[in-house]
Amino acid sequence: MAIDVGAGSVRRVRSIPMRRTVRRLMHDPAGALLEFAREAEGQVVRLNLGPFRPYLVTHPDHVQQVMRLEWTNYQRVGMFWRPLERLFGHGIMSDGEHWRTSRAILQPLFTTRYIATLAEEMAARVAGRIEEWDEHARTGRDIDATTEMSGIITYIVNRVLFGDKLSRQDAERIIPAIDLVSHSLVYRFLMPFMPYFIRIPRDRACLRGIKQIDDVVYPVVREAMAHPDDNLDIVSVLCRFTDENGERLTAKQIRDALVSVYTAASETTAMILTWLWLLLDGHPDIAARLQAEIDEVVGDGPARAEHVPQLAYTRMVLLESLRLYPSGWLVPRHVMEDAEIGGVRIKRGSTVLITPYATQRLEEFWERPDEFDPERFASEKTAGGERRHRYSYFPFGGGPHKCLGEHLFYVEAPLIVASILSRFRLSVRTPGPYTVAWAASLRPKGRIELGVSFARRGRSAVAGHDRSAVAR
Ligand code: HEM
């Protein structure tokens, strides 16, 4: 494998044996891209993977050019996005007219003001769901971190975004299916040039996962289309929508929107919360400060909507966790017309890879980039007093495709962390080091087990909150 670093024009600067580089990518995909970016000191890097030669773009100026300034020239089409079409169809996770329509329909459901109206309900949901861990705290039975974090998220998402139109059982059936698809799609990402009539590893598993998702989602869509209501959840809003010609969305369009939002909302948030416990376990001083804030603001809990603005340090911890482990770690774009980035000429039809994982750890923009230090988010400026480059930190992307769920995340995640830590103490049972798996979102390799104990003695005897109000 060769890496070409561009400066003025694309030129070959060094060559690494292909097998070794592929091994690095396979072993630690995000880490390998970071290594290439650091070697190139933020310049555009060309990865030569035989028939597939994408450009790795990590300098914040270049990221801004691709994601915002010239975004129409860098679209979500082409061989990297084709595998995702199997899962998401043509909607909010695509580009062009389909994306524009979906974004216009969904955006009003994700404004700061609208999310604020859901906060109290989210808080009640979180409280109800984590009480189920009492059993683990009593018996000493560990929990599987990613499964439990996904369980909490889908429980919230199902209520606030889907108006409880999926039963809890169905919602939980989707989690392993999304997991299966997320892991299986990776082979298509690694071999984007492979035609679809040739089966590659995990293709069958991927299609099985998508079928499992469709088996749950389509009946919900058909039922909602047959009996429309006035609710403000996504399913109802999509079913009521008519375009300028009075046409309604098809069942497939509604299914695509629901699966896109469901996947975007659950995997990403569940993964960052999983990394969070690993980070806190390795940094007892930060964990203690976080705990002190939660004790002071939330006390015995549960966390409520009014606590969120007071949880300043919790927010800093989340921001820093997202710097080190941005769940949306790989953001590919297809180059529509010949272009130039950082002096490098890029031909139409090429693929550009953006990865917040690498940019957010570049030494040129972050002091001690690999260190977990939430304090850096105490101010918008760097330690040297300069304003941070807007695109040196972009865990939620940027430009017109910026994540719709960012506000939701900053209400939901502090509520979850504060509710858990006001009731329990968690300890990581799986020994490190923790490496990154090859999956559509940044996730730790293997199963992460957490031990659960009550935060306060005698807690098991404390009557729970009124679970009937929130549980199904
Ligand atoms: C830790 C949490 C999250 C992270 C790190 C994250 C990250 C991202 C990133 C990087 C993008 C940009 C993709 C691109 O430019 O191609 C994105 C888009 C998107 N995210 Fe998120 N996301 C998170 C949570 C959520 C949640 C909670 C929701 C919904 C409830 C959501 C819904 C979406 C949607 C619909 C898009 C597509 C927006 C568009 O293209 O117009 N995300 N997200």
PDB file of C-alpha atoms and ligand atoms in Angstrom, residues 67 76 81 92-93 99 103 110 161 264-265 268-269 272 322 327-328 331 333 395-397 400-405 408-409, ligand 1:
ATOM      1  CA  MET A  67     -18.772  19.591   4.813  1.00  0.00           C
ATOM      2  CA  ARG A  76     -23.532  10.956   0.062  1.00  0.00           C
ATOM      3  CA  TRP A  81     -22.965   4.908   0.572  1.00  0.00           C
ATOM      4  CA  ILE A  92     -32.513  11.558   5.489  1.00  0.00           C
ATOM      5  CA  MET A  93     -29.312   9.519   5.199  1.00  0.00           C
ATOM      6  CA  TRP A  99     -32.693  14.041   1.590  1.00  0.00           C
ATOM      7  CA  ARG A 103     -34.796  16.934   6.392  1.00  0.00           C
ATOM      8  CA  PHE A 110     -35.442  18.242  16.655  1.00  0.00           C
ATOM      9  CA  LEU A 161     -39.784   9.971  18.892  1.00  0.00           C
ATOM     10  CA  ALA A 264     -28.747   7.190  14.047  1.00  0.00           C
ATOM     11  CA  ALA A 265     -30.263   7.840  17.462  1.00  0.00           C
ATOM     12  CA  THR A 268     -24.272   6.467  18.321  1.00  0.00           C
ATOM     13  CA  THR A 269     -25.553   7.428  21.769  1.00  0.00           C
ATOM     14  CA  ILE A 272     -20.481   6.972  23.462  1.00  0.00           C
ATOM     15  CA  LEU A 322     -17.010  12.630  22.090  1.00  0.00           C
ATOM     16  CA  SER A 327     -19.408   7.508  17.436  1.00  0.00           C
ATOM     17  CA  GLY A 328     -19.913   8.797  13.874  1.00  0.00           C
ATOM     18  CA  VAL A 331     -17.984  10.268   7.114  1.00  0.00           C
ATOM     19  CA  ARG A 333     -18.267  11.699   0.506  1.00  0.00           C
ATOM     20  CA  PRO A 395     -18.542  14.860  16.484  1.00  0.00           C
ATOM     21  CA  PHE A 396     -21.981  15.770  15.087  1.00  0.00           C
ATOM     22  CA  GLY A 397     -20.672  16.623  11.619  1.00  0.00           C
ATOM     23  CA  PRO A 400     -26.286  21.162   5.930  1.00  0.00           C
ATOM     24  CA  HIS A 401     -25.961  17.489   6.950  1.00  0.00           C
ATOM     25  CA  LYS A 402     -25.199  18.330  10.577  1.00  0.00           C
ATOM     26  CA  CYS A 403     -26.683  15.805  12.975  1.00  0.00           C
ATOM     27  CA  LEU A 404     -30.362  16.359  13.701  1.00  0.00           C
ATOM     28  CA  GLY A 405     -30.066  14.720  17.107  1.00  0.00           C
ATOM     29  CA  LEU A 408     -31.576  15.621  21.914  1.00  0.00           C
ATOM     30  CA  PHE A 409     -28.218  14.093  22.841  1.00  0.00           C
TER      31      PHE A 409
HETATM   32  C1  HEM B   1     -23.517  10.640  20.265  1.00  0.00           C
HETATM   33  C2  HEM B   1     -24.546  10.853  19.513  1.00  0.00           C
HETATM   34  C3  HEM B   1     -24.478  11.168  18.048  1.00  0.00           C
HETATM   35  C4  HEM B   1     -23.408  11.346  17.215  1.00  0.00           C
HETATM   36  C5  HEM B   1     -21.937  11.249  17.558  1.00  0.00           C
HETATM   37  C6  HEM B   1     -23.935  11.634  15.892  1.00  0.00           C
HETATM   38  C7  HEM B   1     -23.149  11.911  14.791  1.00  0.00           C
HETATM   39  C8  HEM B   1     -23.644  12.294  13.564  1.00  0.00           C
HETATM   40  C9  HEM B   1     -22.831  12.715  12.431  1.00  0.00           C
HETATM   41  C10 HEM B   1     -21.311  12.768  12.409  1.00  0.00           C
HETATM   42  C11 HEM B   1     -23.675  13.028  11.419  1.00  0.00           C
HETATM   43  C12 HEM B   1     -23.284  13.581  10.047  1.00  0.00           C
HETATM   44  C13 HEM B   1     -23.325  12.521   8.969  1.00  0.00           C
HETATM   45  C14 HEM B   1     -22.895  13.082   7.639  1.00  0.00           C
HETATM   46  O1  HEM B   1     -22.499  14.245   7.513  1.00  0.00           O
HETATM   47  O2  HEM B   1     -22.926  12.312   6.649  1.00  0.00           O
HETATM   48  C15 HEM B   1     -25.018  12.778  11.895  1.00  0.00           C
HETATM   49  C16 HEM B   1     -26.152  12.944  11.135  1.00  0.00           C
HETATM   50  C17 HEM B   1     -27.403  12.625  11.590  1.00  0.00           C
HETATM   51  N1  HEM B   1     -27.763  12.276  12.871  1.00  0.00           N
HETATM   52 FE1  HEM B   1     -26.557  12.045  14.433  1.00  0.00          FE
HETATM   53  N2  HEM B   1     -25.295  11.608  15.956  1.00  0.00           N
HETATM   54  C18 HEM B   1     -25.670  11.334  17.248  1.00  0.00           C
HETATM   55  C19 HEM B   1     -26.944  11.239  17.749  1.00  0.00           C
HETATM   56  C20 HEM B   1     -28.075  11.353  16.999  1.00  0.00           C
HETATM   57  C21 HEM B   1     -29.420  11.260  17.507  1.00  0.00           C
HETATM   58  C22 HEM B   1     -29.783  11.089  18.972  1.00  0.00           C
HETATM   59  C23 HEM B   1     -30.249  11.382  16.426  1.00  0.00           C
HETATM   60  C24 HEM B   1     -31.755  11.382  16.338  1.00  0.00           C
HETATM   61  C25 HEM B   1     -32.592  11.287  17.269  1.00  0.00           C
HETATM   62  C26 HEM B   1     -29.425  11.564  15.258  1.00  0.00           C
HETATM   63  C27 HEM B   1     -29.902  11.715  13.975  1.00  0.00           C
HETATM   64  C28 HEM B   1     -29.125  12.068  12.890  1.00  0.00           C
HETATM   65  C29 HEM B   1     -29.666  12.292  11.561  1.00  0.00           C
HETATM   66  C30 HEM B   1     -31.133  12.155  11.160  1.00  0.00           C
HETATM   67  C31 HEM B   1     -28.578  12.645  10.740  1.00  0.00           C
HETATM   68  C32 HEM B   1     -28.614  12.989   9.250  1.00  0.00           C
HETATM   69  C33 HEM B   1     -28.724  14.470   9.071  1.00  0.00           C
HETATM   70  C34 HEM B   1     -28.671  14.905   7.624  1.00  0.00           C
HETATM   71  O3  HEM B   1     -27.917  14.368   6.835  1.00  0.00           O
HETATM   72  O4  HEM B   1     -29.412  15.835   7.280  1.00  0.00           O
HETATM   73  N3  HEM B   1     -28.115  11.536  15.644  1.00  0.00           N
HETATM   74  N4  HEM B   1     -24.970  12.354  13.213  1.00  0.00           N
END
